[in-house]
Amino acid sequence: MAAYASLFQGCRPIWEPDEGRYTAVAVQMLESGDWIHPRLHPAHPHYSKPPFTYWALAASLAVFGRNEWAARMPNALALAALIAIAARLGRRFAPRAGWAAGFAVATMPGPLVAANVVTTDTLLAAWEALGALGFVTAWWAGDERQRRRGAFLMWTAFGMAFLTKGPPGLLPLLAFAVFALLERRWQGLAAFRSAAGLAAFAVLAFGWFAVVIAQEPVLLRYFLFNEFVERIASGVHRRNPEWYGPFKAYLPGLLLGSLPWTLPAMKGLGRGLADLRRRSPGAAAEDRLLALWVGVPLVVLSLAKSRLPLYVLPLFLPLALLAVRRLPFPESPRLRGARMWTAAALALATLGLRAVPWHPAPHRDALRASREIAELAGAVPAEVLFVDTRPWYGLSFYMGTQVDRARLHPVRLPDGRDEALARHLERAIRGPRLVAGWPQLLDEIREQARSRGYAVEPLGIIDGLLFCRLGGER
């Protein structure tokens, strides 16, 4: 499974903005040796996500070298784990063909494509899947010892989910709590009982936050307000906050990303939701659990004002289980052979999505941009400052260049930083330094640079941005 998941992971360059940002933080960790404080630049802490994804990336780059395959290896391992957990859960939800759940996840375009993009989401999906396995083990445990083991696994995995992406990692836990209350009322919560598990959860989920908040108290408000309240209640991040945002951000990905299993998955989801209303005689608790596992997180994600397609990636596992739960699996050798050949063809076709040559918009290719900048400047710059525009952080992955954002007009950021260009220019940098911005900003950039004793030499335009060399102090 690991070999399958890792194929073609290095088939394309790092893309801006997300992959460039995540890899830049990992590179900074390796260069600075500081694995506690994520940074995009030595002077630019970056606390928008908990650190586990950065740790995994940095460890992979340290072992396999600074290349695209290594940057995506943590996602490949997470996808392999997700497939294995799906197959294991399939024993409960589709006893006649538990393997089919793993196969469904392995052939869905959604998880395969997502694992080829450096973000937190595939790692999060794997931890949530492990937490779900713990809950299922505890709920249907044959004895108290098995229940305790399942509950401990659940809390530990959800602690890691929180360390990967914060509160969104607990959405399945909310669904499982709703299921337990509906099935057995308050007695159902006994399945969650584990003192050791809760202790592990507290350390894993909150330990890093406690350390950095103790060092920088301003981060408490940043985490609670800017990274939690604002993402839920406001559209300040401009991520599909409109009323139709869920239909735009989530629906296409769920329907297309679950092919060719979409139809049976939707039928299973409808059956489970209907049973939640009617409680039909003989209906299985498994159907209700899977329906809530999809429905509760989807409702919460839809109500939040920050929405991106990959936020629903963890839902592909319960969709796969719904899809295979009542599919007929013939037992005749001839039909089994046809099934296996069909399975192999589907797997190869889905995996082939990664091998197809990618042609992103030019400004998304960090490798091409790094080559053009080095050619334009005549050397690899020590630092590139992007003025009043989104930085190309992927340059640090390919060039070892420090990359940061600067603003012509001072703005105090929520985490306490000041990104004013004049303040950036007060820092001493060894080696060539470039500034990049829209051509119409050249006069203002020159004025601020001159006030700090620097001359500005325009070099040329790349993807609409004017790159300039800062001359020595005058």
Coordinates of C-alpha atoms in Angstrom, one line a residue:
M1 CA 0.0 0.0 0.0
A2 CA 2.9 2.4 0.8
A3 CA 4.4 1.7 -2.6
Y4 CA 1.1 2.3 -4.3
A5 CA 0.5 5.5 -2.5
S6 CA 4.0 6.9 -3.1
L7 CA 4.0 6.4 -6.9
F8 CA 4.3 9.6 -9.0
Q9 CA 4.5 11.8 -5.9
G10 CA 7.4 13.7 -7.4
C11 CA 5.9 14.0 -10.9
R12 CA 5.5 17.8 -10.7
P13 CA 7.1 20.8 -9.1
I14 CA 6.0 22.5 -5.8
W15 CA 3.0 24.7 -6.5
E16 CA 2.3 28.1 -4.9
P17 CA 0.7 29.1 -2.6
D18 CA 0.0 26.1 -0.3
E19 CA 2.8 23.7 -1.1
G20 CA 5.3 26.6 -1.2
R21 CA 4.2 27.8 2.3
Y22 CA 4.3 24.3 4.0
T23 CA 7.6 23.4 2.5
A24 CA 9.1 26.7 3.4
V25 CA 8.3 26.2 7.1
A26 CA 9.8 22.7 6.9
V27 CA 13.0 24.1 5.4
Q28 CA 13.2 26.7 8.1
M29 CA 12.9 24.0 10.8
L30 CA 15.8 22.1 9.3
E31 CA 18.0 25.2 8.8
S32 CA 17.3 26.7 12.2
G33 CA 17.0 23.5 14.3
D34 CA 13.9 25.1 16.0
W35 CA 11.0 22.6 15.7
I36 CA 8.8 24.4 18.3
H37 CA 8.2 27.7 16.5
P38 CA 7.2 27.3 12.8
R39 CA 8.6 30.0 10.6
L40 CA 8.3 31.1 7.0
H41 CA 11.4 33.3 7.5
P42 CA 13.9 33.6 10.3
A43 CA 12.0 36.8 11.4
H44 CA 8.5 35.6 10.5
P45 CA 6.8 33.1 12.9
H46 CA 3.9 31.2 11.3
Y47 CA 1.4 29.8 13.8
S48 CA -1.7 29.4 11.5
K49 CA -1.5 25.6 11.9
P50 CA -0.3 23.3 14.7
P51 CA 3.2 21.9 13.9
F52 CA 2.7 18.2 13.1
T53 CA 2.5 18.6 9.3
Y54 CA 5.7 20.7 9.4
W55 CA 7.4 18.1 11.6
A56 CA 6.5 15.3 9.2
L57 CA 7.7 17.3 6.2
A58 CA 11.0 18.3 7.8
A59 CA 11.7 14.8 8.9
S60 CA 11.0 13.5 5.3
L61 CA 13.2 16.2 3.8
A62 CA 16.0 15.3 6.2
V63 CA 15.8 11.6 5.4
F64 CA 15.2 11.7 1.6
G65 CA 16.6 15.1 0.6
R66 CA 15.1 18.3 -0.6
N67 CA 13.0 17.0 -3.5
E68 CA 9.3 16.9 -4.5
W69 CA 8.9 13.2 -3.8
A70 CA 10.2 13.7 -0.2
A71 CA 7.9 16.6 0.3
R72 CA 4.9 14.5 -0.5
M73 CA 6.1 11.3 1.2
P74 CA 4.2 12.0 4.5
N75 CA 1.0 12.3 2.6
A76 CA 1.8 9.0 0.8
L77 CA 2.3 7.2 4.1
A78 CA -0.9 8.8 5.5
L79 CA -2.9 7.6 2.4
A80 CA -1.5 4.1 2.9
A81 CA -2.6 4.2 6.5
L82 CA -6.0 5.5 5.5
I83 CA -6.5 2.6 3.0
A84 CA -5.4 0.0 5.6
I85 CA -7.7 1.5 8.3
A86 CA -10.6 1.5 5.8
A87 CA -10.0 -2.2 5.1
R88 CA -9.9 -2.9 8.8
L89 CA -13.2 -1.0 9.5
G90 CA -14.7 -2.8 6.5
R91 CA -14.7 -6.0 8.7
R92 CA -17.4 -4.4 10.8
F93 CA -19.3 -2.5 8.2
A94 CA -19.1 -4.9 5.3
P95 CA -18.2 -8.3 6.8
R96 CA -18.5 -10.2 3.5
A97 CA -15.9 -8.0 1.8
G98 CA -14.0 -5.8 4.3
W99 CA -11.2 -5.5 1.8
A100 CA -13.6 -3.6 -0.5
A101 CA -13.6 -0.5 1.7
G102 CA -9.9 -0.2 1.5
F103 CA -10.1 -0.7 -2.2
A104 CA -12.8 1.9 -2.5
V105 CA -10.6 4.5 -0.8
A106 CA -7.6 3.5 -2.9
T107 CA -9.5 4.1 -6.1
M108 CA -11.4 7.3 -5.3
P109 CA -9.8 10.3 -7.1
G110 CA -10.4 12.5 -4.1
P111 CA -8.0 10.9 -1.6
L112 CA -5.4 10.0 -4.3
V113 CA -5.3 13.6 -5.7
A114 CA -5.3 15.1 -2.3
A115 CA -2.3 13.0 -1.2
N116 CA -0.3 14.5 -4.1
V117 CA -0.8 18.0 -2.6
V118 CA 1.3 19.2 0.4
T119 CA -1.3 20.3 3.0
T120 CA -2.5 19.1 6.4
D121 CA -5.6 17.4 5.0
T122 CA -4.3 13.9 4.2
L123 CA -2.5 13.6 7.5
L124 CA -5.6 14.8 9.2
A125 CA -7.8 12.2 7.4
A126 CA -5.4 9.4 8.5
W127 CA -5.5 10.5 12.2
E128 CA -9.3 10.8 12.1
A129 CA -9.6 7.4 10.6
L130 CA -7.4 5.9 13.3
G131 CA -9.6 7.7 15.9
A132 CA -12.7 6.2 14.2
L133 CA -11.2 2.7 14.4
G134 CA -10.7 3.3 18.1
F135 CA -14.3 4.3 18.6
V136 CA -15.7 1.4 16.6
T137 CA -13.5 -1.0 18.6
A138 CA -14.7 0.5 21.9
W139 CA -18.4 0.6 20.9
W140 CA -18.6 -3.0 19.7
A141 CA -16.0 -4.4 22.2
G142 CA -16.5 -7.9 23.4
D143 CA -15.1 -7.2 26.8
E144 CA -14.0 -4.3 29.0
R145 CA -10.3 -4.7 28.2
Q146 CA -11.0 -4.3 24.5
R147 CA -13.2 -1.3 25.2
R148 CA -10.4 0.4 27.1
R149 CA -7.9 -0.3 24.4
G150 CA -10.3 1.1 21.8
A151 CA -11.0 4.3 23.8
F152 CA -7.3 4.9 24.4
L153 CA -6.6 4.6 20.7
M154 CA -9.5 6.9 19.9
W155 CA -8.3 9.7 22.3
T156 CA -4.7 9.4 21.2
A157 CA -5.5 9.6 17.5
F158 CA -7.8 12.6 18.0
G159 CA -5.0 14.2 20.0
M160 CA -2.8 13.9 17.0
A161 CA -5.6 15.1 14.7
F162 CA -5.7 18.3 16.9
L163 CA -2.0 18.6 16.7
T164 CA -2.3 18.4 12.9
K165 CA -5.1 20.9 12.3
G166 CA -6.6 22.1 15.5
P167 CA -10.4 22.0 16.2
P168 CA -11.5 20.6 12.8
G169 CA -9.7 17.4 13.7
L170 CA -12.4 16.7 16.4
L171 CA -15.4 16.8 14.1
P172 CA -15.8 13.0 13.9
L173 CA -15.6 12.9 17.7
L174 CA -18.6 15.1 17.8
A175 CA -20.4 12.8 15.4
F176 CA -19.6 9.8 17.5
A177 CA -20.8 11.5 20.6
V178 CA -24.2 12.3 18.9
F179 CA -24.4 8.7 17.8
A180 CA -23.7 7.4 21.3
L181 CA -26.4 9.7 22.8
L182 CA -29.0 8.7 20.2
E183 CA -28.3 5.0 20.7
R184 CA -27.9 4.6 24.4
R185 CA -28.6 8.1 25.8
W186 CA -26.1 9.1 28.5
Q187 CA -25.0 5.5 29.0
G188 CA -23.5 5.5 25.5
L189 CA -20.8 7.9 26.6
A190 CA -19.3 5.1 28.6
A191 CA -17.6 4.0 25.4
F192 CA -15.4 7.1 25.6
R193 CA -14.2 6.5 29.1
S194 CA -10.4 6.2 29.4
A195 CA -8.4 8.2 31.9
A196 CA -5.1 7.3 30.1
G197 CA -6.6 8.2 26.8
L198 CA -7.8 11.6 28.0
A199 CA -4.4 12.3 29.5
A200 CA -2.7 11.4 26.2
F201 CA -5.2 13.6 24.3
A202 CA -4.5 16.5 26.6
V203 CA -0.7 16.3 26.2
L204 CA -0.8 15.7 22.4
A205 CA -3.6 18.2 21.6
F206 CA -2.6 21.1 24.0
G207 CA 1.0 20.5 24.9
W208 CA 2.5 22.5 22.0
F209 CA -0.1 25.3 22.4
A210 CA 0.7 25.6 26.1
V211 CA 4.4 26.0 25.3
V212 CA 4.2 28.7 22.7
I213 CA 1.5 30.6 24.5
A214 CA 3.6 30.6 27.7
Q215 CA 6.4 32.1 25.6
E216 CA 4.2 34.5 23.6
P217 CA 0.9 35.3 25.5
V218 CA -0.4 37.3 22.5
L219 CA -0.8 34.0 20.7
L220 CA -3.8 33.0 23.0
R221 CA -6.0 35.6 21.4
Y222 CA -4.5 34.8 18.0
F223 CA -5.4 31.1 18.3
L224 CA -8.9 31.7 19.8
F225 CA -10.0 34.7 17.8
N226 CA -8.2 34.8 14.5
E227 CA -7.7 31.1 13.9
F228 CA -11.0 29.9 15.4
V229 CA -13.8 32.5 15.8
E230 CA -13.0 34.4 12.6
R231 CA -12.8 31.2 10.5
I232 CA -16.2 30.1 11.8
A233 CA -18.1 33.3 12.0
S234 CA -16.6 35.7 9.4
G235 CA -15.5 35.7 5.8
V236 CA -12.3 37.6 6.5
H237 CA -10.2 34.8 5.0
R238 CA -12.3 35.0 1.8
R239 CA -12.7 31.2 1.4
N240 CA -16.1 30.8 -0.1
P241 CA -18.0 32.6 2.7
E242 CA -21.2 33.1 0.6
W243 CA -24.4 31.3 1.3
Y244 CA -23.8 29.0 -1.6
G245 CA -20.2 28.4 -0.5
P246 CA -20.8 24.8 0.6
F247 CA -22.3 23.9 -2.8
K248 CA -19.3 25.4 -4.5
A249 CA -16.5 24.2 -2.3
Y250 CA -17.7 20.8 -1.1
L251 CA -20.4 19.3 -3.4
P252 CA -18.3 18.9 -6.6
G253 CA -15.4 17.4 -4.8
L254 CA -17.5 14.9 -2.9
L255 CA -19.5 13.8 -5.9
L256 CA -16.6 13.6 -8.4
G257 CA -13.9 12.7 -5.8
S258 CA -15.8 9.6 -4.8
L259 CA -16.2 8.1 -8.3
P260 CA -16.8 5.4 -9.2
W261 CA -18.4 4.8 -5.8
T262 CA -20.6 7.9 -5.7
L263 CA -23.9 6.3 -6.4
P264 CA -23.8 3.5 -3.8
A265 CA -22.3 5.9 -1.3
M266 CA -25.1 8.4 -1.8
K267 CA -27.7 5.6 -1.6
G268 CA -26.1 4.3 1.7
L269 CA -26.1 7.8 3.1
G270 CA -29.7 8.4 2.3
R271 CA -30.6 5.0 3.9
G272 CA -28.7 5.9 7.1
L273 CA -30.3 9.4 7.3
A274 CA -33.7 8.0 6.8
D275 CA -33.2 5.5 9.6
L276 CA -32.1 8.3 11.9
R277 CA -35.6 9.7 11.5
R278 CA -37.7 6.5 11.5
R279 CA -35.7 4.1 13.5
S280 CA -36.9 1.2 11.3
P281 CA -37.2 -2.2 12.9
G282 CA -34.1 -4.3 12.1
A283 CA -32.1 -1.3 10.8
A284 CA -28.4 -1.5 11.7
A285 CA -26.7 0.9 14.0
E286 CA -23.8 0.8 11.6
D287 CA -25.9 2.7 9.0
R288 CA -26.8 5.4 11.5
L289 CA -23.2 5.8 12.6
L290 CA -21.9 6.2 9.1
A291 CA -24.7 8.7 8.2
L292 CA -23.8 10.8 11.3
W293 CA -20.0 10.4 10.5
V294 CA -20.7 12.1 7.2
G295 CA -23.5 14.4 8.2
V296 CA -22.4 16.1 11.4
P297 CA -18.9 17.2 10.1
L298 CA -20.5 18.3 6.8
V299 CA -23.1 20.5 8.6
V300 CA -20.4 22.1 10.8
L301 CA -18.1 22.7 7.8
S302 CA -21.0 24.2 5.9
L303 CA -22.0 26.6 8.7
A304 CA -18.4 27.8 9.1
K305 CA -17.5 30.8 6.8
S306 CA -14.1 29.4 5.8
R307 CA -14.5 26.7 3.2
L308 CA -12.1 24.9 0.9
P309 CA -12.6 21.7 -1.1
L310 CA -10.0 19.6 0.9
Y311 CA -11.8 20.3 4.2
V312 CA -14.1 17.4 3.4
L313 CA -11.3 14.9 2.6
P314 CA -11.9 12.9 5.9
L315 CA -15.4 12.2 4.7
F316 CA -14.3 9.9 1.9
L317 CA -13.7 7.1 4.4
P318 CA -17.3 6.9 5.7
L319 CA -18.5 7.4 2.2
A320 CA -16.4 4.4 1.1
L321 CA -17.8 2.3 3.9
L322 CA -21.4 3.3 2.9
A323 CA -20.6 2.4 -0.7
V324 CA -19.4 -1.1 0.0
R325 CA -21.8 -1.9 2.9
R326 CA -24.5 -3.5 0.8
L327 CA -22.9 -4.1 -2.6
P328 CA -23.3 -7.7 -3.8
F329 CA -20.0 -9.6 -3.9
P330 CA -20.4 -12.8 -6.0
E331 CA -18.7 -15.9 -4.9
S332 CA -18.2 -17.8 -8.2
P333 CA -14.6 -18.0 -9.3
R334 CA -15.4 -16.5 -12.7
L335 CA -17.1 -13.5 -11.2
R336 CA -14.4 -13.1 -8.6
G337 CA -11.8 -13.0 -11.4
A338 CA -13.8 -10.4 -13.3
R339 CA -14.1 -8.4 -10.1
M340 CA -10.3 -8.4 -9.5
W341 CA -9.5 -7.4 -13.1
T342 CA -12.0 -4.6 -12.8
A343 CA -10.5 -3.5 -9.5
A344 CA -7.0 -3.5 -11.0
A345 CA -8.1 -1.4 -14.0
L346 CA -9.8 1.1 -11.7
A347 CA -6.8 1.4 -9.4
L348 CA -4.4 2.0 -12.3
A349 CA -6.7 4.5 -14.0
T350 CA -7.1 6.4 -10.7
L351 CA -3.4 6.3 -10.0
G352 CA -2.7 7.5 -13.5
L353 CA -4.2 10.9 -12.5
R354 CA -0.9 11.6 -10.8
A355 CA 1.2 10.7 -13.9
V356 CA -0.7 13.0 -16.3
P357 CA 1.6 16.0 -17.1
W358 CA 0.4 18.9 -15.0
H359 CA 0.3 22.4 -16.6
P360 CA -0.5 24.8 -13.8
A361 CA -0.9 28.5 -14.3
P362 CA 2.7 29.9 -14.6
H363 CA 2.7 31.7 -11.3
R364 CA 2.0 28.4 -9.4
D365 CA 5.2 26.7 -10.5
A366 CA 7.9 27.5 -7.9
L367 CA 10.6 25.6 -9.8
R368 CA 10.2 27.6 -12.9
A369 CA 10.0 30.8 -10.9
S370 CA 13.2 30.1 -9.1
R371 CA 15.1 29.4 -12.3
E372 CA 13.9 32.7 -13.9
I373 CA 14.7 34.7 -10.8
A374 CA 18.2 33.3 -10.6
E375 CA 18.8 34.0 -14.3
L376 CA 17.4 37.5 -14.0
A377 CA 19.5 38.4 -10.9
G378 CA 22.6 36.6 -12.2
A379 CA 22.9 34.8 -8.9
V380 CA 20.8 33.1 -6.2
P381 CA 19.6 35.9 -4.0
A382 CA 19.9 35.7 -0.2
E383 CA 16.5 37.1 0.3
V384 CA 13.4 38.1 -1.8
L385 CA 10.9 40.5 -0.3
F386 CA 7.5 40.5 -1.9
V387 CA 5.9 44.0 -1.4
D388 CA 2.1 44.2 -1.1
T389 CA 1.6 40.9 -2.8
R390 CA 1.5 37.2 -1.9
P391 CA 5.1 35.8 -1.5
W392 CA 6.4 32.8 -3.5
Y393 CA 7.5 30.8 -0.5
G394 CA 8.4 27.8 -2.7
L395 CA 11.6 29.7 -3.7
S396 CA 13.1 28.7 -0.4
F397 CA 12.6 25.1 -1.2
Y398 CA 14.5 25.2 -4.5
M399 CA 17.0 28.1 -3.9
G400 CA 17.6 28.2 -0.2
T401 CA 16.5 31.8 -0.4
Q402 CA 14.8 33.6 2.5
V403 CA 11.4 34.7 1.4
D404 CA 9.1 37.2 3.2
R405 CA 6.3 39.6 2.7
A406 CA 6.6 43.4 3.2
R407 CA 4.1 46.2 3.2
L408 CA 4.6 49.7 2.0
H409 CA 2.3 51.0 4.8
P410 CA 2.7 49.6 8.4
V411 CA 0.1 47.1 9.5
R412 CA 0.1 45.5 12.9
L413 CA -0.8 41.8 12.3
P414 CA -3.0 39.7 14.7
D415 CA 0.1 37.8 16.0
G416 CA 1.9 41.1 16.9
R417 CA 4.2 41.3 13.9
D418 CA 4.8 44.5 11.8
E419 CA 5.5 43.8 8.1
A420 CA 6.5 47.3 7.1
L421 CA 9.1 47.4 4.3
A422 CA 11.2 49.9 6.2
R423 CA 11.4 47.6 9.1
H424 CA 12.5 44.7 6.9
L425 CA 15.2 46.8 5.4
E426 CA 16.7 47.5 8.8
R427 CA 17.7 43.8 9.0
A428 CA 21.2 43.0 7.9
I429 CA 21.3 40.3 5.1
R430 CA 24.5 38.7 3.7
G431 CA 24.3 38.4 0.0
P432 CA 22.1 39.8 -2.8
R433 CA 18.6 41.0 -1.8
L434 CA 15.7 41.5 -4.2
V435 CA 12.3 43.2 -3.8
A436 CA 9.3 42.3 -5.9
G437 CA 6.1 44.1 -6.4
W438 CA 3.7 45.4 -8.9
P439 CA 5.4 47.9 -11.4
Q440 CA 3.2 50.8 -10.3
L441 CA 4.7 50.6 -6.8
L442 CA 8.3 51.2 -8.0
D443 CA 8.4 54.9 -6.9
E444 CA 7.2 54.1 -3.4
I445 CA 9.5 51.2 -3.0
R446 CA 12.4 53.4 -4.1
E447 CA 11.5 56.1 -1.7
Q448 CA 11.4 53.8 1.3
A449 CA 14.6 52.0 0.3
R450 CA 16.4 55.3 -0.1
S451 CA 15.3 56.3 3.4
R452 CA 17.2 53.3 4.6
G453 CA 20.2 54.0 2.5
Y454 CA 19.5 51.5 -0.4
A455 CA 19.4 52.0 -4.1
V456 CA 16.8 50.1 -6.2
E457 CA 17.8 48.6 -9.6
P458 CA 14.9 47.3 -11.7
L459 CA 15.8 43.9 -13.2
G460 CA 12.8 42.7 -15.1
I461 CA 9.2 41.4 -14.8
I462 CA 8.2 37.8 -14.0
D463 CA 4.5 36.9 -14.0
G464 CA 3.6 40.5 -13.7
L465 CA 5.8 41.3 -10.8
L466 CA 8.8 43.7 -11.1
F467 CA 11.9 42.3 -9.5
C468 CA 14.5 44.8 -8.3
R469 CA 17.9 44.5 -6.8
L470 CA 18.7 46.4 -3.6
G471 CA 22.1 48.1 -4.0
G472 CA 24.6 48.4 -1.1
E473 CA 24.2 50.9 1.6
R474 CA 24.9 54.4 0.2

